[in-house]
């Protein structure tokens, strides 16, 4: 029981503080960075920066037709675990209660048993993503420690969550403590590794789009 | 009573209890080993319990044990050697029910300690009566 | 007539037949989840043994544990335990007082050396020995002395098992549990505020009948009573699985008997037999009355956040580190980019003459 007390109290406080510092630091240092001078004239018919930005953010949700057939399965799998993670994190009753605990916000949840199913699918999907990463020659070369570490810290909370609800391996309070601690680890790591794409995907897609649009690329 | 299997007695749970009973009863008949089944710790809703009771039925022995500490109702079912017991506390609150597989349930037998105490008591009473009788002569 | 030597003889003398003992044994066997075949052995064990000498020590307590055990308003089946034991010392229940009472304790210890059982309710103050004394002796000293030659020490109630309410933050008396005082005698913890009476009597009956301590969990509690969580055995569990929760104590869900998880029920992390044995002779129990479990049988339950805060919610306000962290992070980011800008300007200024020199060289 002591481990659960630590997880519910000090561990979450520390993890939330580091998470907030890290995310705010990385986002603000990017936003405060002075914009580079535009030395070249934009091409004829270049959309406004705002338009290019928004287009860039949304156009990347679907793979470009050139690569569509090659990346189709991978892209689909990525959708499965991203949506799965969203459902498990934000539409599971106990998680909403957790968020309500510090935000005061609440919204409807999905039935518990449905979320358990989604959790299982998510773990399998993450497993497939890892397997591809480890077998595809090109992806293997591009993979660094960051990728494996980020993968592990993402899958751990889902895995321990499934253990909690099924009571596998240890007593409930121990499993719940491990689940919360795995979330703490994820929160602490998130701002400093590739998982920061949770926030940065908007900026990187948008900025890339603005820059390339000026050179005549269409999104 | 209809012999056609109804919905409840074909229920897997009841079937399992009955199968266990059959095994234990056969064992009792061949080896004399007695057994008990604690119904309190078996999760059974009222319809299931009723179905089990209907299946077991009532035989030709019924007994009530009433003492200072409570009450126990015992009866033999339609199957010889299979007994139903219900224990109550002194406020007549049901404590637990069980099935005993035995020639006679333990609780009906007189205990050696109780019998020894009874013999001593009877002896003492008799001695007293004899003394009284002599005194009357 | 000679003095009865065994519990069986004593019961026979009192007109309580072996049949009543068998009924009792059948019931204890059942609530302790022992095999039914052990009923006869338990009845025989109790009948053949001498009445067990019990010394009850009360430390910093509220007497609810004794109330729970005796339930003087209505005798029940487990009151038979008082026929099996000889309660040689209990400050609230014994007739003797003063020196006579203390002499009774010392005599029971001497006559039954290594065979008597000590029951303790209440926590033991170590902050100042004067906080709780009996006949001028500090609780800790009496407990140490009495436990030394005991067969076992049974800590009843969450005060004796974990330190309890007196230990609640900031623990003004320096209260500790029995296990922090008693070192070399086996301890059985029967936690709860108060503990379920059947858990106390069942455990004593087990020790009496078999001469040994029942199987304990990692916190020293009998598995028979503390092996399952309230949540696992709760009749409202199906509503949890379906995601049907009461949102307030008077809404439609509460009236329909839905799960109390969102109202702060601690059932999932609380191990006790309330859901199966219930209270007051099986009449009801907290969740059945419509209130969530407080977790009273778990260590330090009052220092674990509000009783009404849902279990998944953090025990500390997380908005604070989140907001403070964000402010600190933005400040750090602003400073870092400002420093980078300054650095770039300095580097830019330094590189200009060099560029000019290069150009002249080439031309």
PDB file of N, CA, C and O in Angstrom, chain A residues 52-100:
ATOM      1  N   UNK A  52      -1.162  28.209 -45.406  1.00  0.00           N
ATOM      2  CA  UNK A  52      -0.173  27.153 -45.664  1.00  0.00           C
ATOM      3  C   UNK A  52       0.049  26.310 -44.413  1.00  0.00           C
ATOM      4  O   UNK A  52       0.155  25.082 -44.480  1.00  0.00           O
ATOM      5  N   UNK A  53       0.082  26.984 -43.283  1.00  0.00           N
ATOM      6  CA  UNK A  53       0.297  26.299 -41.999  1.00  0.00           C
ATOM      7  C   UNK A  53      -0.803  25.268 -41.753  1.00  0.00           C
ATOM      8  O   UNK A  53      -0.539  24.082 -41.537  1.00  0.00           O
ATOM      9  N   UNK A  54      -2.053  25.748 -41.827  1.00  0.00           N
ATOM     10  CA  UNK A  54      -3.202  24.864 -41.549  1.00  0.00           C
ATOM     11  C   UNK A  54      -3.248  23.711 -42.556  1.00  0.00           C
ATOM     12  O   UNK A  54      -3.441  22.552 -42.194  1.00  0.00           O
ATOM     13  N   UNK A  55      -3.015  24.037 -43.813  1.00  0.00           N
ATOM     14  CA  UNK A  55      -3.013  23.001 -44.856  1.00  0.00           C
ATOM     15  C   UNK A  55      -1.976  21.926 -44.543  1.00  0.00           C
ATOM     16  O   UNK A  55      -2.229  20.739 -44.667  1.00  0.00           O
ATOM     17  N   UNK A  56      -0.806  22.385 -44.143  1.00  0.00           N
ATOM     18  CA  UNK A  56       0.289  21.448 -43.832  1.00  0.00           C
ATOM     19  C   UNK A  56      -0.076  20.513 -42.699  1.00  0.00           C
ATOM     20  O   UNK A  56       0.162  19.304 -42.748  1.00  0.00           O
ATOM     21  N   UNK A  57      -0.698  21.107 -41.671  1.00  0.00           N
ATOM     22  CA  UNK A  57      -1.057  20.285 -40.504  1.00  0.00           C
ATOM     23  C   UNK A  57      -2.026  19.177 -40.909  1.00  0.00           C
ATOM     24  O   UNK A  57      -1.869  18.017 -40.528  1.00  0.00           O
ATOM     25  N   UNK A  58      -3.030  19.531 -41.720  1.00  0.00           N
ATOM     26  CA  UNK A  58      -4.071  18.552 -42.029  1.00  0.00           C
ATOM     27  C   UNK A  58      -3.736  17.625 -43.195  1.00  0.00           C
ATOM     28  O   UNK A  58      -4.133  16.476 -43.196  1.00  0.00           O
ATOM     29  N   UNK A  59      -2.992  18.149 -44.191  1.00  0.00           N
ATOM     30  CA  UNK A  59      -2.728  17.310 -45.366  1.00  0.00           C
ATOM     31  C   UNK A  59      -1.916  16.063 -45.008  1.00  0.00           C
ATOM     32  O   UNK A  59      -2.052  15.021 -45.630  1.00  0.00           O
ATOM     33  N   UNK A  60      -1.124  16.167 -43.935  1.00  0.00           N
ATOM     34  CA  UNK A  60      -0.270  15.030 -43.580  1.00  0.00           C
ATOM     35  C   UNK A  60      -1.010  13.900 -42.868  1.00  0.00           C
ATOM     36  O   UNK A  60      -0.403  12.904 -42.510  1.00  0.00           O
ATOM     37  N   UNK A  61      -2.304  14.107 -42.605  1.00  0.00           N
ATOM     38  CA  UNK A  61      -3.064  13.015 -41.990  1.00  0.00           C
ATOM     39  C   UNK A  61      -3.262  11.863 -42.972  1.00  0.00           C
ATOM     40  O   UNK A  61      -3.541  10.740 -42.577  1.00  0.00           O
ATOM     41  N   UNK A  62      -3.145  12.193 -44.263  1.00  0.00           N
ATOM     42  CA  UNK A  62      -3.278  11.151 -45.293  1.00  0.00           C
ATOM     43  C   UNK A  62      -1.949  11.071 -46.037  1.00  0.00           C
ATOM     44  O   UNK A  62      -1.375  12.109 -46.391  1.00  0.00           O
ATOM     45  N   UNK A  63      -1.440   9.857 -46.270  1.00  0.00           N
ATOM     46  CA  UNK A  63      -0.144   9.777 -46.967  1.00  0.00           C
ATOM     47  C   UNK A  63      -0.247  10.301 -48.404  1.00  0.00           C
ATOM     48  O   UNK A  63      -1.284  10.188 -49.059  1.00  0.00           O
ATOM     49  N   UNK A  64       0.832  10.888 -48.890  1.00  0.00           N
ATOM     50  CA  UNK A  64       0.892  11.391 -50.257  1.00  0.00           C
ATOM     51  C   UNK A  64       0.709  10.237 -51.225  1.00  0.00           C
ATOM     52  O   UNK A  64       1.181   9.126 -50.963  1.00  0.00           O
ATOM     53  N   UNK A  65       0.034  10.510 -52.367  1.00  0.00           N
ATOM     54  CA  UNK A  65      -0.330   9.405 -53.270  1.00  0.00           C
ATOM     55  C   UNK A  65       0.874   8.645 -53.810  1.00  0.00           C
ATOM     56  O   UNK A  65       0.794   7.473 -54.104  1.00  0.00           O
ATOM     57  N   UNK A  66       2.010   9.323 -53.851  1.00  0.00           N
ATOM     58  CA  UNK A  66       3.231   8.667 -54.347  1.00  0.00           C
ATOM     59  C   UNK A  66       3.593   7.464 -53.477  1.00  0.00           C
ATOM     60  O   UNK A  66       4.070   6.443 -53.951  1.00  0.00           O
ATOM     61  N   UNK A  67       3.373   7.601 -52.169  1.00  0.00           N
ATOM     62  CA  UNK A  67       3.809   6.550 -51.228  1.00  0.00           C
ATOM     63  C   UNK A  67       2.658   5.709 -50.705  1.00  0.00           C
ATOM     64  O   UNK A  67       2.855   4.802 -49.916  1.00  0.00           O
ATOM     65  N   UNK A  68       1.424   6.081 -51.131  1.00  0.00           N
ATOM     66  CA  UNK A  68       0.235   5.500 -50.511  1.00  0.00           C
ATOM     67  C   UNK A  68       0.296   3.979 -50.423  1.00  0.00           C
ATOM     68  O   UNK A  68       0.096   3.404 -49.349  1.00  0.00           O
ATOM     69  N   UNK A  69       0.611   3.327 -51.503  1.00  0.00           N
ATOM     70  CA  UNK A  69       0.591   1.865 -51.512  1.00  0.00           C
ATOM     71  C   UNK A  69       1.685   1.274 -50.626  1.00  0.00           C
ATOM     72  O   UNK A  69       1.475   0.279 -49.947  1.00  0.00           O
ATOM     73  N   UNK A  70       2.860   1.936 -50.618  1.00  0.00           N
ATOM     74  CA  UNK A  70       4.001   1.400 -49.866  1.00  0.00           C
ATOM     75  C   UNK A  70       3.757   1.491 -48.357  1.00  0.00           C
ATOM     76  O   UNK A  70       4.064   0.558 -47.624  1.00  0.00           O
ATOM     77  N   UNK A  71       3.230   2.630 -47.922  1.00  0.00           N
ATOM     78  CA  UNK A  71       3.115   2.840 -46.473  1.00  0.00           C
ATOM     79  C   UNK A  71       1.723   2.543 -45.922  1.00  0.00           C
ATOM     80  O   UNK A  71       1.486   2.741 -44.747  1.00  0.00           O
ATOM     81  N   UNK A  72       0.836   2.049 -46.795  1.00  0.00           N
ATOM     82  CA  UNK A  72      -0.552   1.896 -46.366  1.00  0.00           C
ATOM     83  C   UNK A  72      -0.697   1.126 -45.048  1.00  0.00           C
ATOM     84  O   UNK A  72      -1.304   1.624 -44.080  1.00  0.00           O
ATOM     85  N   UNK A  73      -0.137  -0.070 -44.964  1.00  0.00           N
ATOM     86  CA  UNK A  73      -0.299  -0.908 -43.767  1.00  0.00           C
ATOM     87  C   UNK A  73       0.290  -0.222 -42.544  1.00  0.00           C
ATOM     88  O   UNK A  73      -0.332  -0.188 -41.467  1.00  0.00           O
ATOM     89  N   UNK A  74       1.452   0.353 -42.701  1.00  0.00           N
ATOM     90  CA  UNK A  74       2.118   1.023 -41.588  1.00  0.00           C
ATOM     91  C   UNK A  74       1.305   2.218 -41.094  1.00  0.00           C
ATOM     92  O   UNK A  74       1.152   2.437 -39.899  1.00  0.00           O
ATOM     93  N   UNK A  75       0.778   2.953 -42.089  1.00  0.00           N
ATOM     94  CA  UNK A  75      -0.008   4.137 -41.764  1.00  0.00           C
ATOM     95  C   UNK A  75      -1.278   3.754 -41.009  1.00  0.00           C
ATOM     96  O   UNK A  75      -1.646   4.374 -40.013  1.00  0.00           O
ATOM     97  N   UNK A  76      -1.914   2.688 -41.499  1.00  0.00           N
ATOM     98  CA  UNK A  76      -3.142   2.212 -40.868  1.00  0.00           C
ATOM     99  C   UNK A  76      -2.864   1.791 -39.427  1.00  0.00           C
ATOM    100  O   UNK A  76      -3.605   2.132 -38.500  1.00  0.00           O
ATOM    101  N   UNK A  77      -1.762   1.062 -39.256  1.00  0.00           N
ATOM    102  CA  UNK A  77      -1.401   0.587 -37.914  1.00  0.00           C
ATOM    103  C   UNK A  77      -1.145   1.766 -36.973  1.00  0.00           C
ATOM    104  O   UNK A  77      -1.534   1.749 -35.809  1.00  0.00           O
ATOM    105  N   UNK A  78      -0.508   2.799 -37.518  1.00  0.00           N
ATOM    106  CA  UNK A  78      -0.245   3.985 -36.699  1.00  0.00           C
ATOM    107  C   UNK A  78      -1.558   4.619 -36.250  1.00  0.00           C
ATOM    108  O   UNK A  78      -1.698   5.045 -35.102  1.00  0.00           O
ATOM    109  N   UNK A  79      -2.527   4.645 -37.171  1.00  0.00           N
ATOM    110  CA  UNK A  79      -3.845   5.164 -36.796  1.00  0.00           C
ATOM    111  C   UNK A  79      -4.454   4.325 -35.676  1.00  0.00           C
ATOM    112  O   UNK A  79      -5.018   4.869 -34.721  1.00  0.00           O
ATOM    113  N   UNK A  80      -4.329   2.997 -35.805  1.00  0.00           N
ATOM    114  CA  UNK A  80      -4.942   2.101 -34.811  1.00  0.00           C
ATOM    115  C   UNK A  80      -4.410   2.418 -33.419  1.00  0.00           C
ATOM    116  O   UNK A  80      -5.176   2.635 -32.477  1.00  0.00           O
ATOM    117  N   UNK A  81      -3.082   2.497 -33.265  1.00  0.00           N
ATOM    118  CA  UNK A  81      -2.611   2.692 -31.892  1.00  0.00           C
ATOM    119  C   UNK A  81      -2.733   4.136 -31.405  1.00  0.00           C
ATOM    120  O   UNK A  81      -2.904   4.370 -30.219  1.00  0.00           O
ATOM    121  N   UNK A  82      -2.712   5.092 -32.339  1.00  0.00           N
ATOM    122  CA  UNK A  82      -2.912   6.469 -31.888  1.00  0.00           C
ATOM    123  C   UNK A  82      -4.350   6.688 -31.405  1.00  0.00           C
ATOM    124  O   UNK A  82      -4.583   7.255 -30.337  1.00  0.00           O
ATOM    125  N   UNK A  83      -5.305   6.180 -32.189  1.00  0.00           N
ATOM    126  CA  UNK A  83      -6.711   6.318 -31.773  1.00  0.00           C
ATOM    127  C   UNK A  83      -6.957   5.474 -30.521  1.00  0.00           C
ATOM    128  O   UNK A  83      -7.642   5.892 -29.588  1.00  0.00           O
ATOM    129  N   UNK A  84      -6.341   4.282 -30.508  1.00  0.00           N
ATOM    130  CA  UNK A  84      -6.466   3.399 -29.340  1.00  0.00           C
ATOM    131  C   UNK A  84      -5.976   4.098 -28.074  1.00  0.00           C
ATOM    132  O   UNK A  84      -6.650   4.091 -27.043  1.00  0.00           O
ATOM    133  N   UNK A  85      -4.812   4.723 -28.179  1.00  0.00           N
ATOM    134  CA  UNK A  85      -4.261   5.427 -27.021  1.00  0.00           C
ATOM    135  C   UNK A  85      -5.187   6.561 -26.583  1.00  0.00           C
ATOM    136  O   UNK A  85      -5.424   6.758 -25.394  1.00  0.00           O
ATOM    137  N   UNK A  86      -5.735   7.265 -27.572  1.00  0.00           N
ATOM    138  CA  UNK A  86      -6.639   8.369 -27.245  1.00  0.00           C
ATOM    139  C   UNK A  86      -7.858   7.855 -26.466  1.00  0.00           C
ATOM    140  O   UNK A  86      -8.222   8.410 -25.426  1.00  0.00           O
ATOM    141  N   UNK A  87      -8.445   6.770 -26.985  1.00  0.00           N
ATOM    142  CA  UNK A  87      -9.638   6.214 -26.327  1.00  0.00           C
ATOM    143  C   UNK A  87      -9.306   5.757 -24.911  1.00  0.00           C
ATOM    144  O   UNK A  87     -10.010   6.084 -23.950  1.00  0.00           O
ATOM    145  N   UNK A  88      -8.208   5.013 -24.785  1.00  0.00           N
ATOM    146  CA  UNK A  88      -7.850   4.466 -23.477  1.00  0.00           C
ATOM    147  C   UNK A  88      -7.546   5.587 -22.479  1.00  0.00           C
ATOM    148  O   UNK A  88      -7.984   5.557 -21.331  1.00  0.00           O
ATOM    149  N   UNK A  89      -6.829   6.604 -22.941  1.00  0.00           N
ATOM    150  CA  UNK A  89      -6.423   7.672 -22.024  1.00  0.00           C
ATOM    151  C   UNK A  89      -7.596   8.583 -21.677  1.00  0.00           C
ATOM    152  O   UNK A  89      -7.795   8.937 -20.522  1.00  0.00           O
ATOM    153  N   UNK A  90      -8.396   8.943 -22.673  1.00  0.00           N
ATOM    154  CA  UNK A  90      -9.384  10.007 -22.431  1.00  0.00           C
ATOM    155  C   UNK A  90     -10.837   9.551 -22.319  1.00  0.00           C
ATOM    156  O   UNK A  90     -11.692  10.336 -21.919  1.00  0.00           O
ATOM    157  N   UNK A  91     -11.137   8.303 -22.685  1.00  0.00           N
ATOM    158  CA  UNK A  91     -12.544   7.902 -22.641  1.00  0.00           C
ATOM    159  C   UNK A  91     -12.798   6.751 -21.662  1.00  0.00           C
ATOM    160  O   UNK A  91     -13.823   6.084 -21.712  1.00  0.00           O
ATOM    161  N   UNK A  92     -11.838   6.516 -20.748  1.00  0.00           N
ATOM    162  CA  UNK A  92     -11.995   5.485 -19.728  1.00  0.00           C
ATOM    163  C   UNK A  92     -12.381   6.199 -18.431  1.00  0.00           C
ATOM    164  O   UNK A  92     -11.719   7.159 -18.029  1.00  0.00           O
ATOM    165  N   UNK A  93     -13.442   5.712 -17.808  1.00  0.00           N
ATOM    166  CA  UNK A  93     -14.011   6.410 -16.649  1.00  0.00           C
ATOM    167  C   UNK A  93     -12.967   6.775 -15.567  1.00  0.00           C
ATOM    168  O   UNK A  93     -12.866   7.933 -15.165  1.00  0.00           O
ATOM    169  N   UNK A  94     -12.193   5.804 -15.072  1.00  0.00           N
ATOM    170  CA  UNK A  94     -11.231   6.156 -14.021  1.00  0.00           C
ATOM    171  C   UNK A  94     -10.236   7.234 -14.468  1.00  0.00           C
ATOM    172  O   UNK A  94      -9.812   8.049 -13.664  1.00  0.00           O
ATOM    173  N   UNK A  95      -9.883   7.249 -15.774  1.00  0.00           N
ATOM    174  CA  UNK A  95      -8.950   8.264 -16.251  1.00  0.00           C
ATOM    175  C   UNK A  95      -9.607   9.647 -16.284  1.00  0.00           C
ATOM    176  O   UNK A  95      -8.964  10.654 -15.968  1.00  0.00           O
ATOM    177  N   UNK A  96     -10.877   9.672 -16.638  1.00  0.00           N
ATOM    178  CA  UNK A  96     -11.601  10.952 -16.627  1.00  0.00           C
ATOM    179  C   UNK A  96     -11.672  11.469 -15.187  1.00  0.00           C
ATOM    180  O   UNK A  96     -11.487  12.657 -14.932  1.00  0.00           O
ATOM    181  N   UNK A  97     -11.893  10.533 -14.252  1.00  0.00           N
ATOM    182  CA  UNK A  97     -11.933  10.927 -12.837  1.00  0.00           C
ATOM    183  C   UNK A  97     -10.587  11.497 -12.409  1.00  0.00           C
ATOM    184  O   UNK A  97     -10.508  12.448 -11.633  1.00  0.00           O
ATOM    185  N   UNK A  98      -9.512  10.889 -12.917  1.00  0.00           N
ATOM    186  CA  UNK A  98      -8.163  11.363 -12.606  1.00  0.00           C
ATOM    187  C   UNK A  98      -7.970  12.786 -13.122  1.00  0.00           C
ATOM    188  O   UNK A  98      -7.510  13.672 -12.394  1.00  0.00           O
ATOM    189  N   UNK A  99      -8.366  13.016 -14.370  1.00  0.00           N
ATOM    190  CA  UNK A  99      -8.199  14.347 -14.968  1.00  0.00           C
ATOM    191  C   UNK A  99      -9.118  15.362 -14.282  1.00  0.00           C
ATOM    192  O   UNK A  99      -8.724  16.484 -13.994  1.00  0.00           O
ATOM    193  N   UNK A 100     -10.339  14.906 -13.982  1.00  0.00           N
ATOM    194  CA  UNK A 100     -11.283  15.778 -13.282  1.00  0.00           C
ATOM    195  C   UNK A 100     -10.714  16.218 -11.928  1.00  0.00           C
ATOM    196  O   UNK A 100     -10.955  17.335 -11.471  1.00  0.00           O
TER     197      UNK A 100
END
